[in-house]
Coordinates of C-alpha atoms and ligand atoms in Angstrom, one line a residue:
M1492 CA 0.0 0.0 0.0
T1493 CA 1.2 3.5 -0.7
F1494 CA 0.8 6.0 2.0
H1495 CA -0.6 9.4 1.2
L1496 CA 2.2 10.9 3.3
E1497 CA 5.4 9.5 4.7
M1498 CA 7.8 11.5 6.7
R1499 CA 11.0 9.5 7.5
E1500 CA 13.7 10.3 10.0
I1501 CA 13.1 14.1 9.9
V1502 CA 15.7 16.1 11.8
K1503 CA 15.3 19.8 12.5
R1504 CA 17.7 21.8 14.7
F1505 CA 17.2 25.3 15.9
P1506 CA 20.0 27.1 17.7
G1507 CA 20.3 25.2 21.0
V1508 CA 17.3 23.0 20.4
L1509 CA 16.9 19.7 18.6
A1510 CA 13.2 20.2 17.8
N1511 CA 12.8 17.1 15.6
D1512 CA 15.1 14.1 16.3
H1513 CA 14.6 11.5 13.5
V1514 CA 10.8 11.8 13.5
S1515 CA 8.7 9.5 11.3
L1516 CA 5.1 9.8 10.5
A1517 CA 2.8 8.0 8.0
V1518 CA -0.7 8.9 7.0
E1519 CA -3.0 6.8 4.8
H1520 CA -5.4 8.2 2.2
G1521 CA -8.7 9.2 3.9
E1522 CA -7.2 8.9 7.4
I1523 CA -7.6 11.3 10.3
H1524 CA -4.3 11.1 12.1
A1525 CA -3.7 12.7 15.4
L1526 CA -0.4 14.2 16.5
L1527 CA 0.0 14.3 20.3
G1528 CA 2.9 15.5 22.5
E1529 CA 4.0 17.6 25.3
N1530 CA 4.4 21.3 25.0
G1531 CA 7.6 21.9 23.0
A1532 CA 7.7 18.3 21.8
G1533 CA 8.2 19.5 18.2
K1534 CA 4.7 19.0 16.7
S1535 CA 4.3 22.4 15.2
T1536 CA 7.8 22.3 13.9
L1537 CA 7.2 19.0 12.1
M1538 CA 4.0 20.3 10.6
Q1539 CA 5.7 23.5 9.5
I1540 CA 8.3 21.5 7.7
L1541 CA 5.6 19.5 5.9
Y1542 CA 4.0 22.8 4.9
G1543 CA 7.2 24.2 3.6
L1544 CA 7.6 27.0 6.3
Y1545 CA 10.8 25.4 7.7
Q1546 CA 13.3 23.3 5.8
R1547 CA 14.3 20.0 7.3
D1548 CA 18.0 19.4 8.1
S1549 CA 17.8 15.8 7.0
G1550 CA 15.2 13.1 6.4
E1551 CA 12.8 12.3 3.7
I1552 CA 9.2 13.2 2.8
R1553 CA 7.1 11.3 0.3
L1554 CA 3.7 12.1 -1.1
D1555 CA 1.9 9.2 -2.7
G1556 CA 5.3 7.4 -2.7
A1557 CA 7.1 10.1 -4.6
P1558 CA 10.0 11.9 -2.8
V1559 CA 9.4 15.6 -2.1
P1560 CA 12.4 17.9 -2.4
L1561 CA 12.9 20.9 -0.1
I1562 CA 10.0 23.1 -0.9
D1563 CA 8.4 26.4 0.1
T1564 CA 4.8 26.9 1.1
T1565 CA 3.6 27.8 -2.4
E1566 CA 5.0 24.5 -3.7
A1567 CA 3.5 22.7 -0.7
I1568 CA 0.1 24.1 -1.5
G1569 CA 0.7 23.2 -5.2
R1570 CA 1.2 19.6 -4.0
G1571 CA -2.1 19.6 -2.2
I1572 CA -1.0 20.3 1.3
G1573 CA -2.9 22.8 3.4
M1574 CA -2.4 24.0 7.0
I1575 CA -4.5 25.9 9.5
H1576 CA -2.2 27.4 12.2
Q1577 CA -2.5 27.5 15.9
E1578 CA -3.2 31.2 15.5
F1579 CA -5.5 32.0 12.6
M1580 CA -4.0 34.0 9.8
L1581 CA -7.1 35.8 8.4
V1582 CA -7.2 39.5 7.7
R1583 CA -9.9 40.8 10.0
S1584 CA -10.9 43.8 8.0
L1585 CA -11.4 41.9 4.7
S1586 CA -14.3 39.7 3.6
V1587 CA -14.4 35.9 3.5
A1588 CA -14.0 35.8 -0.3
E1589 CA -11.1 38.3 -0.2
N1590 CA -9.3 36.3 2.5
I1591 CA -9.7 33.1 0.5
V1592 CA -8.3 34.5 -2.8
L1593 CA -5.6 36.5 -1.0
G1594 CA -2.2 35.6 -2.5
L1595 CA -3.7 33.3 -5.1
D1596 CA -3.1 33.8 -8.8
G1597 CA -6.2 31.9 -9.8
G1598 CA -8.4 34.6 -8.3
R1599 CA -7.1 37.1 -10.9
L1600 CA -8.8 37.8 -14.2
G1601 CA -6.7 39.9 -16.6
G1602 CA -4.6 41.1 -13.6
R1603 CA -7.6 42.1 -11.6
L1604 CA -9.0 40.3 -8.6
D1605 CA -12.1 38.4 -9.9
L1606 CA -14.0 38.7 -6.6
D1607 CA -17.4 37.8 -8.1
G1608 CA -16.0 34.6 -9.6
A1609 CA -14.3 33.8 -6.4
S1610 CA -17.4 34.5 -4.3
A1611 CA -19.5 32.2 -6.5
R1612 CA -16.9 29.5 -6.1
V1613 CA -16.7 30.0 -2.3
R1614 CA -20.4 29.9 -2.1
A1615 CA -20.6 26.6 -4.1
L1616 CA -17.8 25.0 -2.0
S1617 CA -19.5 26.2 1.2
E1618 CA -22.8 24.6 0.2
R1619 CA -21.2 21.4 -1.0
H1620 CA -19.4 20.9 2.3
G1621 CA -22.2 22.2 4.5
L1622 CA -20.1 25.0 5.9
A1623 CA -22.8 27.8 5.8
I1624 CA -20.5 30.7 5.0
D1625 CA -21.4 34.0 3.4
P1626 CA -18.5 35.0 1.1
S1627 CA -19.2 38.7 1.6
A1628 CA -19.2 38.7 5.4
L1629 CA -16.3 40.5 7.1
I1630 CA -14.0 38.3 9.1
E1631 CA -14.2 40.6 12.2
H1632 CA -17.9 40.1 12.4
L1633 CA -17.6 36.3 12.5
P1634 CA -17.5 34.1 15.6
I1635 CA -14.3 32.1 16.0
G1636 CA -16.0 28.9 15.0
V1637 CA -17.1 30.4 11.7
Q1638 CA -13.6 31.9 11.1
Q1639 CA -12.2 28.5 11.4
R1640 CA -14.6 27.2 8.8
V1641 CA -13.3 30.0 6.6
E1642 CA -9.8 28.6 7.1
I1643 CA -11.1 25.2 6.0
L1644 CA -12.8 26.7 3.0
K1645 CA -9.6 28.4 2.1
L1646 CA -7.9 24.9 2.0
L1647 CA -10.8 23.5 -0.1
Y1648 CA -10.6 26.4 -2.5
R1649 CA -7.0 25.4 -3.1
D1650 CA -8.1 21.8 -3.3
A1651 CA -5.9 20.6 -0.4
R1652 CA -5.8 16.8 -0.3
L1653 CA -3.8 16.7 3.0
M1654 CA -5.0 19.1 5.7
I1655 CA -3.0 20.0 8.7
L1656 CA -4.9 21.4 11.7
D1657 CA -2.7 22.7 14.5
E1658 CA -4.8 22.7 17.7
P1659 CA -8.0 23.6 15.9
T1660 CA -10.3 23.1 18.9
A1661 CA -8.5 25.1 21.5
V1662 CA -10.8 28.1 21.0
L1663 CA -14.0 26.4 20.0
T1664 CA -17.2 25.8 22.0
P1665 CA -18.2 22.2 22.4
Q1666 CA -20.9 22.7 19.7
E1667 CA -18.4 24.3 17.3
K1668 CA -16.1 21.4 17.9
D1669 CA -18.8 18.9 17.0
G1670 CA -19.4 20.9 13.8
L1671 CA -15.7 20.9 12.9
F1672 CA -15.4 17.1 13.5
A1673 CA -18.5 16.4 11.3
V1674 CA -16.8 18.5 8.5
L1675 CA -13.5 16.6 9.0
R1676 CA -15.2 13.2 8.8
A1677 CA -16.9 14.2 5.6
L1678 CA -13.6 15.4 4.1
A1679 CA -11.9 12.2 5.1
A1680 CA -14.7 10.2 3.5
E1681 CA -13.9 11.9 0.2
G1682 CA -10.4 10.5 0.5
R1683 CA -8.7 13.6 1.9
S1684 CA -6.3 13.1 4.7
V1685 CA -6.2 15.1 7.9
I1686 CA -3.5 15.5 10.5
I1687 CA -4.8 17.0 13.7
V1688 CA -2.6 18.3 16.4
T1689 CA -4.4 18.4 19.7
H1690 CA -3.8 18.1 23.5
K1691 CA -7.3 16.8 24.1
L1692 CA -7.2 13.1 24.6
H1693 CA -10.9 12.5 24.3
E1694 CA -10.9 14.3 21.0
I1695 CA -8.2 12.0 19.7
M1696 CA -10.2 9.0 20.7
D1697 CA -13.3 10.5 19.1
I1698 CA -11.9 11.7 15.7
A1699 CA -8.6 9.9 14.9
S1700 CA -8.0 6.4 13.7
R1701 CA -4.3 6.5 14.6
V1702 CA -2.2 8.7 16.7
T1703 CA 1.5 9.5 16.7
V1704 CA 2.9 10.5 20.1
M1705 CA 6.0 12.7 20.5
R1706 CA 8.1 13.6 23.4
D1707 CA 11.2 15.8 23.5
G1708 CA 11.6 15.9 19.7
R1709 CA 11.2 12.1 19.2
V1710 CA 8.3 9.8 18.4
T1711 CA 7.5 7.6 21.4
A1712 CA 4.7 5.6 19.8
C1713 CA 2.2 5.3 16.9
V1714 CA -1.0 3.5 18.0
E1715 CA -4.5 2.8 16.7
T1716 CA -7.0 4.7 18.8
A1717 CA -9.2 1.6 18.9
A1718 CA -6.4 -0.2 20.7
T1719 CA -5.5 2.4 23.3
S1720 CA -7.0 4.6 26.0
E1721 CA -6.7 8.2 27.2
R1722 CA -4.7 7.0 30.2
E1723 CA -2.2 5.2 28.0
L1724 CA -1.9 8.1 25.7
A1725 CA -1.1 10.4 28.6
R1726 CA 1.5 8.0 29.8
L1727 CA 3.1 7.7 26.4
M1728 CA 3.3 11.4 26.1
V1729 CA 4.3 12.6 29.6
G1730 CA 6.2 9.4 30.6
R1731 CA 4.1 9.0 33.8
D1732 CA 0.5 8.6 34.9
V1733 CA -1.5 11.7 34.8
E1734 CA -4.7 12.0 36.9
L1735 CA -6.5 15.1 35.9
K1736 CA -8.5 15.5 39.1
A1737 CA -7.9 18.4 41.3
V1738 CA -8.1 17.9 45.0
R1739 CA -9.7 21.0 46.5
T1740 CA -9.4 20.8 50.2
P1741 CA -12.2 22.4 52.2
Q1742 CA -11.3 25.9 53.2
R1743 CA -13.2 28.8 54.7
P1744 CA -12.8 31.9 52.5
G1745 CA -11.7 35.1 54.1
R1746 CA -12.6 38.8 53.4
A1747 CA -13.6 40.1 50.0
V1748 CA -10.3 41.0 48.3
L1749 CA -11.4 41.8 44.8
S1750 CA -14.8 43.4 44.5
V1751 CA -16.7 44.6 41.5
E1752 CA -19.9 46.5 41.6
G1753 CA -22.2 47.5 38.7
L1754 CA -19.5 47.3 36.0
T1755 CA -20.7 48.4 32.6
A1756 CA -18.7 48.9 29.5
H1757 CA -19.2 49.2 25.7
D1758 CA -16.6 48.3 23.1
G1759 CA -15.2 50.5 20.3
A1760 CA -18.2 49.8 18.1
G1761 CA -20.6 50.9 20.8
L1762 CA -21.8 47.3 21.6
L1763 CA -22.6 46.6 25.3
R1764 CA -19.9 44.1 26.5
L1765 CA -20.3 44.3 30.3
S1766 CA -23.7 44.9 31.7
N1767 CA -23.9 45.7 35.4
V1768 CA -21.5 43.0 36.5
S1769 CA -21.1 42.6 40.3
L1770 CA -19.0 40.0 42.1
D1771 CA -16.7 39.5 45.1
V1772 CA -13.7 37.3 45.2
H1773 CA -12.6 36.3 48.7
A1774 CA -9.2 35.5 50.1
G1775 CA -8.6 31.8 49.7
E1776 CA -11.3 31.4 47.2
I1777 CA -11.4 30.6 43.5
L1778 CA -14.3 32.2 41.8
G1779 CA -14.8 30.6 38.4
V1780 CA -16.3 32.5 35.6
A1781 CA -17.8 30.1 33.1
G1782 CA -19.3 31.0 29.8
V1783 CA -19.0 30.5 26.1
D1784 CA -16.1 32.6 24.7
G1785 CA -17.1 36.1 23.7
N1786 CA -19.7 36.8 26.3
G1787 CA -17.8 39.5 28.0
Q1788 CA -15.1 37.5 29.8
P1789 CA -12.1 39.2 28.2
E1790 CA -13.7 42.6 28.7
L1791 CA -14.2 41.8 32.4
A1792 CA -10.6 40.9 32.8
Q1793 CA -9.3 43.9 30.8
T1794 CA -11.5 46.3 32.8
L1795 CA -10.3 44.8 36.1
L1796 CA -6.7 45.4 35.0
G1797 CA -7.3 48.9 33.6
L1798 CA -6.7 47.9 30.0
R1799 CA -10.2 49.0 29.1
D1800 CA -12.4 51.7 30.5
A1801 CA -15.7 51.2 32.2
E1802 CA -18.4 53.8 32.0
Q1803 CA -19.9 52.8 35.3
G1804 CA -19.1 50.7 38.3
A1805 CA -16.5 50.3 41.0
I1806 CA -13.5 48.0 41.4
R1807 CA -12.0 47.6 44.8
L1808 CA -8.8 45.7 45.7
D1809 CA -8.6 45.0 49.4
G1810 CA -11.0 47.9 50.1
T1811 CA -9.2 50.5 47.9
D1812 CA -11.0 51.8 44.9
I1813 CA -8.6 51.1 42.0
S1814 CA -10.9 52.1 39.1
G1815 CA -9.0 55.3 38.4
L1816 CA -5.5 53.7 38.5
T1817 CA -3.2 52.6 35.7
T1818 CA -2.5 49.0 35.0
A1819 CA 1.0 49.3 36.5
E1820 CA -0.4 50.9 39.6
R1821 CA -3.0 48.1 40.0
R1822 CA -0.3 45.5 39.5
G1823 CA 1.9 47.3 42.0
L1824 CA -1.0 47.1 44.6
G1825 CA -1.0 43.3 44.2
L1826 CA -3.3 42.5 41.3
A1827 CA -1.8 39.8 39.0
Y1828 CA -3.0 39.0 35.5
I1829 CA -2.6 36.0 33.3
P1830 CA -4.2 37.0 30.0
A1831 CA -5.6 34.6 27.4
D1832 CA -3.5 36.4 24.7
R1833 CA 0.0 35.3 25.6
R1834 CA 1.8 36.6 22.6
H1835 CA 0.4 40.1 22.5
V1836 CA -0.6 41.0 26.0
G1837 CA 1.3 38.8 28.4
S1838 CA 4.8 38.9 27.0
V1839 CA 7.2 40.8 24.9
P1840 CA 8.2 38.2 22.2
E1841 CA 11.5 39.9 21.2
L1842 CA 12.8 39.9 24.8
S1843 CA 14.5 37.0 26.4
V1844 CA 12.9 34.4 28.7
A1845 CA 14.8 36.0 31.6
D1846 CA 13.5 39.5 30.8
N1847 CA 10.0 38.2 30.4
A1848 CA 10.2 36.4 33.7
S1849 CA 10.7 39.7 35.5
L1850 CA 8.5 42.0 33.3
G1851 CA 7.2 44.9 35.5
D1852 CA 9.5 43.8 38.3
Q1853 CA 12.9 44.9 37.0
W1854 CA 13.0 47.6 39.6
R1855 CA 12.6 45.1 42.4
L1856 CA 15.5 43.1 41.1
A1857 CA 17.6 46.1 40.3
R1858 CA 20.7 47.4 42.2
L1859 CA 21.4 50.7 43.9
G1860 CA 17.8 51.5 44.8
G1861 CA 16.4 50.6 41.4
L1862 CA 18.9 52.6 39.3
V1863 CA 21.0 49.8 37.8
R1864 CA 19.8 46.8 36.0
D1865 CA 21.0 43.7 37.8
D1866 CA 21.4 41.0 35.2
A1867 CA 22.6 38.4 37.7
A1868 CA 19.5 38.9 39.8
I1869 CA 17.2 38.8 36.8
H1870 CA 18.8 35.6 35.7
R1871 CA 18.6 34.0 39.2
H1872 CA 15.0 34.9 39.4
A1873 CA 14.3 33.4 35.9
A1874 CA 16.2 30.3 36.6
K1875 CA 14.2 29.7 39.8
L1876 CA 10.9 30.2 38.0
V1877 CA 11.8 28.1 35.0
R1878 CA 12.8 25.2 37.3
R1879 CA 9.7 25.4 39.5
F1880 CA 7.3 25.5 36.7
G1881 CA 9.1 23.2 34.2
V1882 CA 9.4 25.8 31.4
R1883 CA 11.2 24.2 28.5
A1884 CA 13.4 26.8 27.0
A1885 CA 16.7 26.5 25.2
G1886 CA 18.2 29.0 27.6
L1887 CA 17.3 32.1 29.6
D1888 CA 18.5 34.3 26.8
F1889 CA 16.2 32.5 24.3
P1890 CA 13.6 34.9 22.8
A1891 CA 10.3 34.3 24.5
G1892 CA 8.5 34.6 21.2
K1893 CA 10.1 31.4 20.0
L1894 CA 9.0 29.3 23.0
S1895 CA 6.3 26.7 22.1
G1896 CA 2.8 27.9 22.9
G1897 CA 2.5 25.9 26.1
N1898 CA 5.8 26.9 27.5
L1899 CA 5.2 30.6 27.0
Q1900 CA 2.0 30.2 29.0
K1901 CA 3.8 28.5 31.8
L1902 CA 6.4 31.3 31.8
I1903 CA 3.7 34.0 32.2
L1904 CA 1.8 32.1 34.8
A1905 CA 5.0 31.5 36.8
R1906 CA 5.9 35.2 36.6
E1907 CA 2.6 36.3 37.9
I1908 CA 2.5 33.8 40.8
M1909 CA 6.0 34.6 41.8
R1910 CA 5.1 38.2 42.3
E1911 CA 3.1 37.1 45.4
P1912 CA 0.0 39.1 44.5
M1913 CA -3.1 39.6 46.6
A1914 CA -5.5 38.7 43.8
L1915 CA -5.1 37.0 40.5
V1916 CA -7.2 37.4 37.4
V1917 CA -6.6 34.3 35.4
E1918 CA -7.9 33.9 31.9
Q1919 CA -8.0 30.6 30.0
P1920 CA -4.9 29.4 31.9
T1921 CA -4.6 26.0 30.4
R1922 CA -5.6 26.7 26.8
G1923 CA -3.1 24.8 24.5
L1924 CA -1.4 23.1 27.4
D1925 CA -0.6 19.4 27.5
V1926 CA -2.2 17.3 30.3
G1927 CA 1.0 17.2 32.3
A1928 CA 1.2 21.0 32.2
I1929 CA -2.5 21.3 33.0
E1930 CA -1.8 19.3 36.1
T1931 CA 1.0 21.6 37.1
V1932 CA -1.1 24.7 36.5
W1933 CA -4.1 23.4 38.5
A1934 CA -1.9 22.5 41.4
E1935 CA -0.3 25.9 41.4
L1936 CA -3.6 27.7 41.3
L1937 CA -4.8 25.6 44.2
A1938 CA -1.6 26.3 46.1
Q1939 CA -2.4 30.0 45.6
R1940 CA -5.8 29.5 47.0
A1941 CA -4.4 27.7 50.0
A1942 CA -2.0 30.6 50.5
G1943 CA -5.1 32.9 50.8
K1944 CA -5.0 34.6 47.5
A1945 CA -8.2 35.6 45.8
I1946 CA -8.5 34.1 42.3
L1947 CA -10.8 35.0 39.5
L1948 CA -10.6 32.1 37.1
I1949 CA -12.1 32.8 33.7
S1950 CA -12.3 29.7 31.6
A1951 CA -14.3 28.3 28.7
E1952 CA -13.3 24.8 29.9
L1953 CA -16.2 23.6 32.0
E1954 CA -14.1 20.7 33.4
E1955 CA -11.5 23.2 34.6
I1956 CA -14.1 25.4 36.3
L1957 CA -15.8 22.4 37.9
N1958 CA -12.5 21.0 39.2
L1959 CA -11.1 24.3 40.6
A1960 CA -13.8 26.8 41.6
D1961 CA -15.4 27.2 45.0
R1962 CA -18.2 29.2 43.4
I1963 CA -19.1 29.5 39.8
A1964 CA -20.4 32.7 38.0
V1965 CA -21.8 32.2 34.6
M1966 CA -21.6 35.0 32.0
F1967 CA -23.9 35.4 29.0
E1968 CA -24.0 38.4 26.7
G1969 CA -22.1 40.6 29.1
H1970 CA -24.0 39.9 32.3
I1971 CA -23.8 37.4 35.1
V1972 CA -26.6 35.0 34.8
G1973 CA -26.1 33.6 38.2
I1974 CA -23.5 32.5 40.8
L1975 CA -23.6 29.0 42.3
P1976 CA -21.6 27.3 45.0
A1977 CA -19.6 24.5 43.4
G1978 CA -21.6 21.9 45.3
E1979 CA -24.8 22.9 43.5
A1980 CA -23.2 23.0 40.1
S1981 CA -23.4 20.2 37.6
P1982 CA -22.2 20.3 34.0
E1983 CA -25.8 20.3 32.9
T1984 CA -26.8 23.3 35.1
I1985 CA -23.8 25.3 34.1
G1986 CA -24.2 24.4 30.5
L1987 CA -27.8 25.7 30.4
M1988 CA -26.8 28.8 32.2
M1989 CA -24.0 29.3 29.6
A1990 CA -26.8 29.4 27.1
G1991 CA -28.5 32.2 29.1
R1992 CA -30.9 30.4 31.3
R1993 CA -31.2 31.6 34.9
P1994 CA -30.4 29.1 37.7
V1995 CA -34.0 29.1 38.9
E1996 CA -35.2 28.1 35.5
V1997 CA -32.5 25.4 35.4
G1998 CA -32.5 24.0 38.9
Ligands
ATP330 N1 11.8 29.5 15.2 C1 12.4 28.9 16.2 N2 13.6 29.2 16.7 C2 14.1 28.5 17.7 N3 13.5 27.6 18.4 C3 12.3 27.2 18.0 C4 11.7 27.8 16.9 N4 10.4 27.3 16.7 C5 10.3 26.3 17.7 N5 11.5 26.3 18.5 C6 11.7 25.3 19.6 O1 11.5 24.0 19.1 C7 10.9 23.2 20.1 C8 9.6 22.6 19.5 O2 8.7 23.6 19.4 P1 7.2 23.4 18.8 O3 6.6 24.7 18.6 O4 7.4 22.5 17.5 O5 6.5 22.5 19.9 P2 5.0 22.0 20.0 O6 5.1 20.5 20.1 O7 4.2 22.5 18.9 O8 4.5 22.6 21.4 P3 3.1 23.2 21.8 O9 2.2 22.1 22.2 O10 3.4 24.0 23.1 O11 2.5 24.0 20.7 C9 10.7 24.1 21.3 O12 11.7 23.9 22.2 C10 10.7 25.5 20.7 O13 11.2 26.5 21.6
MG331 MG1 2.6 23.8 18.7

C-alpha cells in the first residue's frame, strides 16, 4: 500500500534545540491522524516542515510514494498540502472571499482580482461541504468557530488533499467542535487526509483512527485509537501517569479581596460588552467565571486590569478603589493578570525568557535602589521560575516569542504567581497546554488558593471550572446569569446557564 504521506527520520535543529530528532510519521489516504505530544515536543515544527515553512536538516518526505524535495509553502500548496495554524491567519478587515483568494493567482482575471467569480466558487464550496458561510461577510464580524470554517474553506478552495490542523479546537465551544469534527469526517470520507494536532485526549479517541505520540523531539509511539485509552496516551506522552483530578481541600474563604460592583462597558463599536457586573472574590477562594467565549469575559478581565475603560461601576482591591488607577499601579498594589492572549498582552516576544520572567519587576530586582539593572538577579529569578514551573526553553537568553505555545504560557503564569499578588485574574490558563502541564497549573492555582489569594478564574473549559472553583459565576451576553456554590453546580446546570438560562429556570 502506498501511504498518502510519509515523513521519514526528519531532523530539525534550531540554535540550541533539537526540535525534531529523527521523526517519522505516515498517513493513509482518507485517514484522520492525530499528533500528540507535550508542549515543546516538536509538533508544530514537524507540521511547518511539511507545509514548507521550515526546511528539514535531513530526512525524507514522500507524497503518494514520490519523494518531495525541499519546498516552500507555495509549492507545498501546489502539492495539495494545506495548513491551519495555531493562531488563525485571516485579515480581519477583509471579507471571507477576499481572504480566500488573497495571495492566489487563480483569483485574478486579466490582472484584476475576480471577486465575483471567487465569491461564487466560495459559495458553491461552502454549500457542498455544509459550511454555511457567506462570502461577503467581514471576518471581524464572524465568531471564532465560523472563522475556522473560513480557514477550512480556504484549503478546499486550493483543493488541499492533505490538511494539517494545529490545535483547531483550542478556541472552540463544544458545539463548534462537533461541527468541525463532522466536517473533517466528511472530508476524510472523500479521500482527503487530515493531521490534527491536539492536546485533548478525548478528541483524539473520538476523531482519529491512529495517533503518533511525540516527546522531546522524538516519536515515542504510533498507535491505533481503537487499541489504546486516554490513560495510556497520557503516559506515552508525559512518561508517567496523569490523573486530571484536582483535590480541592475544604477551606473557609476570608474577606472580600477583589470586589466589582455594577461594572458596565461598551466596546469601540458601541456594543454593550459588560452589563452591570457585580461580584466578590474572597481571600482563599477561586471564583470561576464560566461562559462561552465572547460573552464579556475578556472585557471583564481587561476592565479589572485597567486595559479597558468602564463607563460605570467600581473596582476595589482590598478595600481600595482602583478604578482610576493605571494597569501598572494596579499591579503594584497586588493584582496579577494571566491573559488569554499570551503573545500580544502577556509577553514581549522579542525579549529573552529572563526579561519576560521579570517584566514589570525589574525595579525590584535592580541594584542601587532601582537605578542599575541587575542582570545576575534577573537571571537568578528566571532560573528559579523556569525550574519550579518546568518551562522548556533552550536557555534564559532565548527569545520568549520562540517558545512553544504551552511553554510561553507556563512562563507567564509563573511570573505572575512569583510576584506574590493579593488577587489573580486568570484567563484561560490551560488553553493549549498538555495534560502534564495542566496538572501543574491546576496544582499551582490551588496552592495560591491555599495561600489565601483571591483568584478570579475565567475559563471556557467547564471541566477546569468544575475542578477548581469554589463558586461559579456564569456569564452570558455581558452579564452574570447567576453565581452558584460549586456543590450545587453540575455540567448540565452550568451548560444551560451558559446558554443564558437563569439558575431558577434550570435548577
Ligand atoms: N523559530 C524557532 N527558533 C528557535 N527555536 C524554536 C523555533 N520554533 C520552535 N522552536 C523550539 O523548538 C521546540 C519545539 O517547538 P514546537 O513549537 O514545535 O513545539 P510543539 O510540540 O508545537 O509545542 P506546543 O504544544 O506548546 O505548541 C521548542 O523547544 C521551541 O522552543
Ligand atoms: Mg505547537
